[in-house]
PDB file of C-alpha atoms and ligand atoms in Angstrom:
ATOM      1  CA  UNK A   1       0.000   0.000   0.000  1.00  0.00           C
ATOM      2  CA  UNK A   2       1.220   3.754  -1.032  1.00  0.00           C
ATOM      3  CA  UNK A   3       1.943   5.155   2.151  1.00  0.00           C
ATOM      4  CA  UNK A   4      -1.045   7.358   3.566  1.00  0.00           C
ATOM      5  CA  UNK A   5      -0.572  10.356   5.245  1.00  0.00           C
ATOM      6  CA  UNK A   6      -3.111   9.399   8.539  1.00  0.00           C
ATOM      7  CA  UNK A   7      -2.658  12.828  10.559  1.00  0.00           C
ATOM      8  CA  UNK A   8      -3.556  14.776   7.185  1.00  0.00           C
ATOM      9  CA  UNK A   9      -6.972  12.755   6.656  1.00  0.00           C
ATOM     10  CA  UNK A  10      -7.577  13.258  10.512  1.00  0.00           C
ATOM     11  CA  UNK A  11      -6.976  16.864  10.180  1.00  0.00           C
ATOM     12  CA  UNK A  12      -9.338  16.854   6.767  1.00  0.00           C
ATOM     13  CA  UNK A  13     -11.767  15.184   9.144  1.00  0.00           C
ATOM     14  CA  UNK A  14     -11.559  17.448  12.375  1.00  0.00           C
ATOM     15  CA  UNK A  15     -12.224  20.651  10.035  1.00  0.00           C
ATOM     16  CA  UNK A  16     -15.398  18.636   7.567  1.00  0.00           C
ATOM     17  CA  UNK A  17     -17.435  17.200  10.600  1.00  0.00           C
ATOM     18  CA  UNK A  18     -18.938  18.843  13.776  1.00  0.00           C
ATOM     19  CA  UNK A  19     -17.546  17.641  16.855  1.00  0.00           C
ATOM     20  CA  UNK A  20     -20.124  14.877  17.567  1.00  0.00           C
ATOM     21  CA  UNK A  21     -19.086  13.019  14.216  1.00  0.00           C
ATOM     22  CA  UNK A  22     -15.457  13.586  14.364  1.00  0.00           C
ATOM     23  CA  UNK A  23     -15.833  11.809  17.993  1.00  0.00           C
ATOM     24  CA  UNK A  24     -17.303   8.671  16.326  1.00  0.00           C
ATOM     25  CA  UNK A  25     -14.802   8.869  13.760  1.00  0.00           C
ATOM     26  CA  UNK A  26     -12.015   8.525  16.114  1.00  0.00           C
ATOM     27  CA  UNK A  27     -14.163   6.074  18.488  1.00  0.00           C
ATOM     28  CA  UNK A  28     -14.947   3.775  15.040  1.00  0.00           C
ATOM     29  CA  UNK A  29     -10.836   4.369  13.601  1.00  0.00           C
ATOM     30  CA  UNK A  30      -9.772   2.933  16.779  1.00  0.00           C
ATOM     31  CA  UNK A  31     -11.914   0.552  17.732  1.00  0.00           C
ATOM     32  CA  UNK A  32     -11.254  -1.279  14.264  1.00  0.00           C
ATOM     33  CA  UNK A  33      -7.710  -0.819  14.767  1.00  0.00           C
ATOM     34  CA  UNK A  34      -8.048  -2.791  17.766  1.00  0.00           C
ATOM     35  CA  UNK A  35     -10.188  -5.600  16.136  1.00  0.00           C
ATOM     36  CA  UNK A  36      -7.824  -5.705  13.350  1.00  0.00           C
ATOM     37  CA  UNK A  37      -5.094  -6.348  15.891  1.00  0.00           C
ATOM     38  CA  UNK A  38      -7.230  -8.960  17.268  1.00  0.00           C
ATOM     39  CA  UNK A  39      -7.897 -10.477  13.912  1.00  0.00           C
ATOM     40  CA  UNK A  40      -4.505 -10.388  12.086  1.00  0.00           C
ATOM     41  CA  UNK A  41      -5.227  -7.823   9.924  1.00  0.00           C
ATOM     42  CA  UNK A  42      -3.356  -5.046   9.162  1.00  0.00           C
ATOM     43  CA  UNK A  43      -4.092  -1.966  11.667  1.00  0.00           C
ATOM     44  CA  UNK A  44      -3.673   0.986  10.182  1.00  0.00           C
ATOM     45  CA  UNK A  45      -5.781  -0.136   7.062  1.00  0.00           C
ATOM     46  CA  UNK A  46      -8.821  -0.510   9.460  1.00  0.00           C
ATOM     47  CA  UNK A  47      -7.363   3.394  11.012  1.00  0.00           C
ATOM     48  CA  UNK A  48      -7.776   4.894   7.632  1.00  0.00           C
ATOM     49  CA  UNK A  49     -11.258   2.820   6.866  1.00  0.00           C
ATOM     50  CA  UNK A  50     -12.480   4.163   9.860  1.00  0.00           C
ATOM     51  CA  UNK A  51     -11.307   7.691   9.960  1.00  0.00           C
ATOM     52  CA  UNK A  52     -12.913   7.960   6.562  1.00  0.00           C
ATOM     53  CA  UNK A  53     -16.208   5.884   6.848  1.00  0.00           C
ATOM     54  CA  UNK A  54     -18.344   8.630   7.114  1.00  0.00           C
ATOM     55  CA  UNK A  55     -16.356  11.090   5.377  1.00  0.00           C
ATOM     56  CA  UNK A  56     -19.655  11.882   3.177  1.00  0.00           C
ATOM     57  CA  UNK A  57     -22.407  12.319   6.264  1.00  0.00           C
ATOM     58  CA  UNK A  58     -21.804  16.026   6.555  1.00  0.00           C
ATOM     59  CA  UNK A  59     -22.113  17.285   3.137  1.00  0.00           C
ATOM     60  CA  UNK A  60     -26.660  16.893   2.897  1.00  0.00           C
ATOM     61  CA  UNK A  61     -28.652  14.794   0.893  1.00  0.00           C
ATOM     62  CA  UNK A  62     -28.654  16.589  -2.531  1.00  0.00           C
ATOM     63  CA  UNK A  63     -25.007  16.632  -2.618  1.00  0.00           C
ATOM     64  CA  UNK A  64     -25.099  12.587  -1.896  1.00  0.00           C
ATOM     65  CA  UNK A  65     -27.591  12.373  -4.865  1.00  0.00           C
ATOM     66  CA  UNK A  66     -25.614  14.356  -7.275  1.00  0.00           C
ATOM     67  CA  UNK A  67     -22.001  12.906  -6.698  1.00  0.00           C
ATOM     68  CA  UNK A  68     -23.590   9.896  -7.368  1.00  0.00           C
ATOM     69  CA  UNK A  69     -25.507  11.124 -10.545  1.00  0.00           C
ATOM     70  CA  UNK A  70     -22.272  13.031 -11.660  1.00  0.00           C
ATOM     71  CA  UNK A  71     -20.021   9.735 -11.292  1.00  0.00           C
ATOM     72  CA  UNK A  72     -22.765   7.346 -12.382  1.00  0.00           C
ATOM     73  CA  UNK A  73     -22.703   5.457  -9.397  1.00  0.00           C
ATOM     74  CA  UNK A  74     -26.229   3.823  -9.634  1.00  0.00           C
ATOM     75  CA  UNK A  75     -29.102   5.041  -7.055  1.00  0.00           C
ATOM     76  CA  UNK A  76     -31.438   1.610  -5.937  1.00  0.00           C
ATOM     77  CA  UNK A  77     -35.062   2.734  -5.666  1.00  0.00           C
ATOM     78  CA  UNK A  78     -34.505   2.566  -1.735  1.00  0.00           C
ATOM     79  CA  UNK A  79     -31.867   5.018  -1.710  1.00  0.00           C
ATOM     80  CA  UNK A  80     -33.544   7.366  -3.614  1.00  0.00           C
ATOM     81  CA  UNK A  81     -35.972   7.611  -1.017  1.00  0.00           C
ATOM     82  CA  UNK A  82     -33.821   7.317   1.997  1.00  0.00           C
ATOM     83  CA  UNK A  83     -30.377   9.461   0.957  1.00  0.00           C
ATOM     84  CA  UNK A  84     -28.295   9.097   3.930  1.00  0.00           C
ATOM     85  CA  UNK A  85     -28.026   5.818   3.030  1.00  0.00           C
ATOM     86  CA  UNK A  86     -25.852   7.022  -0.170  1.00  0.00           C
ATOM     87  CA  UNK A  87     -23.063   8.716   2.310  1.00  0.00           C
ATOM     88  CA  UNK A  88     -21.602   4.934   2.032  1.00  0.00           C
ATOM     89  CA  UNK A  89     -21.291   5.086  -1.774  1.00  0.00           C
ATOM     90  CA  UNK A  90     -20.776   8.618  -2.271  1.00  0.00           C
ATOM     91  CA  UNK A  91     -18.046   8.060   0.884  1.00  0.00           C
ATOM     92  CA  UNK A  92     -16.201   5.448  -1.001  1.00  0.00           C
ATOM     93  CA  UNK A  93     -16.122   8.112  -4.075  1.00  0.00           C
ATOM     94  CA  UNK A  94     -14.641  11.042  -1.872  1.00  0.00           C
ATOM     95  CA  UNK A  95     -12.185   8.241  -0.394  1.00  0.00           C
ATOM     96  CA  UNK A  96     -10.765   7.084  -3.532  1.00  0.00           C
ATOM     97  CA  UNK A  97     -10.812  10.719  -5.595  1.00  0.00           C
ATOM     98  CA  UNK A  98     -10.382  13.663  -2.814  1.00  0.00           C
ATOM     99  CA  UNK A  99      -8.096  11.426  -0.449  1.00  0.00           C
ATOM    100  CA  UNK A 100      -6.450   9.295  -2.736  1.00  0.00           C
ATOM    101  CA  UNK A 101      -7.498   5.883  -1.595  1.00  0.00           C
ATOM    102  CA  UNK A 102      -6.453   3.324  -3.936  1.00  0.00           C
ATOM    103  CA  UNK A 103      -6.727  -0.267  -1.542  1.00  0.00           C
ATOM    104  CA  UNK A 104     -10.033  -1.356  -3.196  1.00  0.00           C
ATOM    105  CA  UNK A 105     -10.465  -3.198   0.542  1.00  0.00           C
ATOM    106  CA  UNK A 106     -10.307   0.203   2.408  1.00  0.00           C
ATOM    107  CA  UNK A 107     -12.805   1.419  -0.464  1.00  0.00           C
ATOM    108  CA  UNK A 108     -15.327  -1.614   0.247  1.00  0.00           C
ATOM    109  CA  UNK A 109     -15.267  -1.233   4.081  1.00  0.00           C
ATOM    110  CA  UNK A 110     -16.500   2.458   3.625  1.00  0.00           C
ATOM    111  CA  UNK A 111     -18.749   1.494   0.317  1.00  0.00           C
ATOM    112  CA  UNK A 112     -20.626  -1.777   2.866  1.00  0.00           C
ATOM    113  CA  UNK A 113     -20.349   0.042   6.105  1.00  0.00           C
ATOM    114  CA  UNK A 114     -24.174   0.936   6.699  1.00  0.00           C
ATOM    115  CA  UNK A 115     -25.712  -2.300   4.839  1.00  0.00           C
ATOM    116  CA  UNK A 116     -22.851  -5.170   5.068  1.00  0.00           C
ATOM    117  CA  UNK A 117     -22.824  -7.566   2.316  1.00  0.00           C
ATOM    118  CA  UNK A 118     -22.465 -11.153   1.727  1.00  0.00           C
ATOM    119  CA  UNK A 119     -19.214 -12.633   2.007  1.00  0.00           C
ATOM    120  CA  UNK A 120     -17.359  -9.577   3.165  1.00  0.00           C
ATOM    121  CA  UNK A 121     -13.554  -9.164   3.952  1.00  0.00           C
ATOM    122  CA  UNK A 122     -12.297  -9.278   7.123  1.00  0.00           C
ATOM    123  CA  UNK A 123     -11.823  -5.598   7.228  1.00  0.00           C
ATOM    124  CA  UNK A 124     -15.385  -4.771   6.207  1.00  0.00           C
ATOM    125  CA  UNK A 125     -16.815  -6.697   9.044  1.00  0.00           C
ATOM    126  CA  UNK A 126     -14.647  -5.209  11.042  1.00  0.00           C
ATOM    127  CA  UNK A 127     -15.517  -1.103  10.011  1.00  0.00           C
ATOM    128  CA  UNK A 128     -18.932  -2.651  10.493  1.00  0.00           C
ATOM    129  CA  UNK A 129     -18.553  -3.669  13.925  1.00  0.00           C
ATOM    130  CA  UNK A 130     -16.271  -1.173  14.790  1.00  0.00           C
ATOM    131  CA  UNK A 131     -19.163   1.563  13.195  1.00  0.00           C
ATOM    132  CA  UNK A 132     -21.999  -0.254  15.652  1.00  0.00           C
ATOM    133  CA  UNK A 133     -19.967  -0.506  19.145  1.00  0.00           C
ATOM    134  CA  UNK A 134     -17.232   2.558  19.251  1.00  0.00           C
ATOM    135  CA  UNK A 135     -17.060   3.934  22.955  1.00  0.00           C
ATOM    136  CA  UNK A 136     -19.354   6.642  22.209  1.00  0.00           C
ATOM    137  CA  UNK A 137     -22.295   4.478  21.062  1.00  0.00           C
ATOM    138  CA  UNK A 138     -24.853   4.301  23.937  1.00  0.00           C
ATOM    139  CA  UNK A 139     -28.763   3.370  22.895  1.00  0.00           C
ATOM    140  CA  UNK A 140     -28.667   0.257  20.786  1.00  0.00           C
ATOM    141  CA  UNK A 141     -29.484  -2.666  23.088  1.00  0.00           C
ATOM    142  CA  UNK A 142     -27.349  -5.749  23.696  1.00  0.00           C
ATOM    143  CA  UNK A 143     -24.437  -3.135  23.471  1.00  0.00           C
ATOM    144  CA  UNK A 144     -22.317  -4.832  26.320  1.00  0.00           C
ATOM    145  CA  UNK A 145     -22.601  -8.387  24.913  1.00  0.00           C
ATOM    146  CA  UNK A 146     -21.912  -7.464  21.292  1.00  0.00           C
ATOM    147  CA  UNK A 147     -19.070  -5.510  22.155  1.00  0.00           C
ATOM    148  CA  UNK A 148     -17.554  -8.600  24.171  1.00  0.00           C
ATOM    149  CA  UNK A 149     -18.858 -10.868  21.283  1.00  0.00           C
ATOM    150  CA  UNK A 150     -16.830  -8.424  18.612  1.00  0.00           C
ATOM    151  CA  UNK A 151     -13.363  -9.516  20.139  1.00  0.00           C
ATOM    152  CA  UNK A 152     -14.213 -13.124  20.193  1.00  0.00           C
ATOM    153  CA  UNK A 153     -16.154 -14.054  16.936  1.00  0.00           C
ATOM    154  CA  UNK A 154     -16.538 -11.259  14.240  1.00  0.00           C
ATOM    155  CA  UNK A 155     -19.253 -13.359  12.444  1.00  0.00           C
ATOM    156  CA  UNK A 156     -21.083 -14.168  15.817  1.00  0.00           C
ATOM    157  CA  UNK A 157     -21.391 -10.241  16.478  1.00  0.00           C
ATOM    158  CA  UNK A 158     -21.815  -9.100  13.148  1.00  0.00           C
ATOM    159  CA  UNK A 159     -24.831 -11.576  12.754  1.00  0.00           C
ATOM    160  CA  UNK A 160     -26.119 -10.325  15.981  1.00  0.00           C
ATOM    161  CA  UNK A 161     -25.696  -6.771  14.838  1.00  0.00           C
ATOM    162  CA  UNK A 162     -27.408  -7.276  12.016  1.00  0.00           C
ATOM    163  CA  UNK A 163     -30.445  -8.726  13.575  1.00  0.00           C
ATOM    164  CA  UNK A 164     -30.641  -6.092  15.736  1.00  0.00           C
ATOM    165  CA  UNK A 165     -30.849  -3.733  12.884  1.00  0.00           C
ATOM    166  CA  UNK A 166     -33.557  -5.308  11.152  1.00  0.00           C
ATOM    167  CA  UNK A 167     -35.902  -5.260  14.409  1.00  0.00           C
ATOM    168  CA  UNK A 168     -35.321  -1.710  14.683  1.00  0.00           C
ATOM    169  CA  UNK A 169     -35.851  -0.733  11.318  1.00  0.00           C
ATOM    170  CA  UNK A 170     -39.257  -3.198  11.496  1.00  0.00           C
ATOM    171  CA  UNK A 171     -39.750  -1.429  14.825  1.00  0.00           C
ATOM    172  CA  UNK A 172     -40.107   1.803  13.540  1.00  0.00           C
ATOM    173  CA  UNK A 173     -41.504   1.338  10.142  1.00  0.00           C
ATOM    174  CA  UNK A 174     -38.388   2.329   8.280  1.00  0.00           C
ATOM    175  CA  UNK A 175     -37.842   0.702   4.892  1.00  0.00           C
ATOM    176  CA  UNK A 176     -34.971  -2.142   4.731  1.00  0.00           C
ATOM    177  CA  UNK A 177     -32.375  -1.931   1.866  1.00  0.00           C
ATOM    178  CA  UNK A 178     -32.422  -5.203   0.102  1.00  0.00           C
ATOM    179  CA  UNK A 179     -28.496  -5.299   0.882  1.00  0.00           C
ATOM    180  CA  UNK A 180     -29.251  -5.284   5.011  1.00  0.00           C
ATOM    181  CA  UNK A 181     -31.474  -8.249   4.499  1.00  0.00           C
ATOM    182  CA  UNK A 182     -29.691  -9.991   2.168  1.00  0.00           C
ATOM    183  CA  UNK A 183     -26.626  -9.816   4.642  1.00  0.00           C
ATOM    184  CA  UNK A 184     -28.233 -11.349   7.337  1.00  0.00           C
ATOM    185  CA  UNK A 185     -29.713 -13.874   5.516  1.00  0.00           C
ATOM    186  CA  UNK A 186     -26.034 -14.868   4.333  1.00  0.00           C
ATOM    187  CA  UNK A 187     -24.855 -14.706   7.643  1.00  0.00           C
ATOM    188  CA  UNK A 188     -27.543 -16.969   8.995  1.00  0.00           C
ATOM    189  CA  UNK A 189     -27.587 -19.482   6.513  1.00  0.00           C
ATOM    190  CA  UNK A 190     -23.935 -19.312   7.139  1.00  0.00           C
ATOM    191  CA  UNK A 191     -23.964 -19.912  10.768  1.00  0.00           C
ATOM    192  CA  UNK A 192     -26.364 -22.779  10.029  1.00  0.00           C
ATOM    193  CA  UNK A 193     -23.983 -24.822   7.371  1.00  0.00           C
ATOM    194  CA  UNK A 194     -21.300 -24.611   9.993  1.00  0.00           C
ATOM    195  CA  UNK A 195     -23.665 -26.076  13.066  1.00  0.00           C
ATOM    196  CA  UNK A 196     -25.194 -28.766  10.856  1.00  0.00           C
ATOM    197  CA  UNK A 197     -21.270 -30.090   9.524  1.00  0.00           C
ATOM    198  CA  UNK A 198     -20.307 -29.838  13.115  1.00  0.00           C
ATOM    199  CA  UNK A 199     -22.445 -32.243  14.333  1.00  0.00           C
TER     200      UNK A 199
HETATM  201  O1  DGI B 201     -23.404   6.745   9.751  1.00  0.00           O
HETATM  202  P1  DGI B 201     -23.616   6.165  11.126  1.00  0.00           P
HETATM  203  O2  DGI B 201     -24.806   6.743  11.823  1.00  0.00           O
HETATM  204  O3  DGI B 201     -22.396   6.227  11.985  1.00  0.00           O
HETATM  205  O4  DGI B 201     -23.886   4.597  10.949  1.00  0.00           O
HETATM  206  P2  DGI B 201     -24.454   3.821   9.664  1.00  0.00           P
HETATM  207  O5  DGI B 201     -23.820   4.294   8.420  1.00  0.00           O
HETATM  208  O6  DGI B 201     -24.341   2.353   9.980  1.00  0.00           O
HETATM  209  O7  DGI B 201     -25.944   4.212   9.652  1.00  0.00           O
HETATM  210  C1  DGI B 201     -26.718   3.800  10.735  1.00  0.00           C
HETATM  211  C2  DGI B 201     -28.162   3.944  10.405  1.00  0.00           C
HETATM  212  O8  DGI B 201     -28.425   3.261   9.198  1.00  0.00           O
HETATM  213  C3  DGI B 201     -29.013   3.300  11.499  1.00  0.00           C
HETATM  214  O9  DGI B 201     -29.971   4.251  11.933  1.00  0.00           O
HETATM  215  C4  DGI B 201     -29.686   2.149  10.811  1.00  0.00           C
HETATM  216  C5  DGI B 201     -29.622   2.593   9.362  1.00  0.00           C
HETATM  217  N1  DGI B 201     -29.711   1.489   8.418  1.00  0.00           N
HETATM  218  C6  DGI B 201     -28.918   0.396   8.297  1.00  0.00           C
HETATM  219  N2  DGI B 201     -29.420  -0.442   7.384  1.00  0.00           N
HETATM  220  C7  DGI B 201     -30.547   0.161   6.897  1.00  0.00           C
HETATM  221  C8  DGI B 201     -30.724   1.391   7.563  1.00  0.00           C
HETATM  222  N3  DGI B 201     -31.760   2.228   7.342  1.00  0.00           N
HETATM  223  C9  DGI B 201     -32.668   1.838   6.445  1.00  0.00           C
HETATM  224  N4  DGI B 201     -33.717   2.620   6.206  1.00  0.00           N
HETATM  225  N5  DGI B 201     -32.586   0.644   5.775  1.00  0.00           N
HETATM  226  C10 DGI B 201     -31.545  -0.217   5.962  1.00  0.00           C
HETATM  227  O10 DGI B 201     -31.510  -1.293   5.363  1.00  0.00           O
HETATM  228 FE1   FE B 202     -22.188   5.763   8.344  1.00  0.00          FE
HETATM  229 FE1   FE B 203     -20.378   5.784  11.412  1.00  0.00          FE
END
């Protein structure tokens, strides 16, 4: 990998988000350090992944839209109603073009981070995680068990995570990307082949 200047993309950070966000930036770049330690994968891949994963949630819906329209990064009927969920696409765009991201993995953990996807790399679960259970995270429930679970079985807490999502989003009548279900679905059926060879 090219070397990457960290401090400067912090700094970029600090000055583009309010002080709330820039908190869960560090809280998420950190905590996937940590689980990349704990996972054998490279640290300061998951830093940068995290410091940038929601490098496009301050810059308003119609800018989301349009970077994607200028780019021709498709819109799914989904996100054209619900355009925060495009600060993962139109994140991965700003990555790669304004910071000069190049490891396609660092570009898929910000591109997957809100949704997940099947079959994802170790570092994408990991910005997943890391994005659900930083320090500063307080109101999602089973916090304290999915947080122990994250250290000891990425898979285990990401399937967790995920079904924790889905009751939310059910709970409060918000639509479900296709992507969200279709992750935990993988996950499951996942979970499932390995409990059914093991005994
Ligand atoms: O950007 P963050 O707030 O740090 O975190 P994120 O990018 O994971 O976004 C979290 C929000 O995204 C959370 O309120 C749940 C929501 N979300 C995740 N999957 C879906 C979704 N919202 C909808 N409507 N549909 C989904 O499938
Ligand atoms: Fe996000
Ligand atoms: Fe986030």
């Amino acid at each position: 990998m090219k070397t990457v200047d960290i401090k400067k993309i912090r700094k970029k950070m600090e000055k583009e988000q309010d002080s709330k966000r820039f908190e869960h930036t560090l809280g998420v770049a950190y905590t996937a350090s940590a689980l990349a330690m704990c996972n054998q994968t490279d640290p300061e891949k998951a830093l940068i992944a995290g410091l940038l994963h929601d490098c496009a949630k301050c810059i308003g819906n119609d800018k989301r839209i349009s970077i994607c329209e200028k780019h021709h990064i498709p819109i799914s009927e989904i996100e054209r109603q619900n355009p925060f969920l495009l600060h993962a696409k139109a994140g991965s765009y700003i990555a790669k073009k304004k910071f000069h991201i190049h490891d396609e993995d660092i570009l898929n953990a910000i591109l997957y981070h809100t949704t997940g996807r099947p079959e994802m790399s170790e570092l994408e679960k990991i910005i997943y995680i890391a994005d659900y259970i930083e320090p500063g995270r307080k109101h999602a429930i089973n916090l304290p068990k999915i947080r122990k679970m994250a250290f000891q079985d990425l898979d285990e807490a990401l399937l967790v995570i995920l079904n924790d999502v889905l009751n939310y989003l059910h709970s409060i009548d918000n639509p479900i990307d296709p992507m969200t279900q279709e992750t935990f679905d993988y996950y499951l059926s996942n979970k499932n082949n390995q409990t059914k060879k093991e005994s």
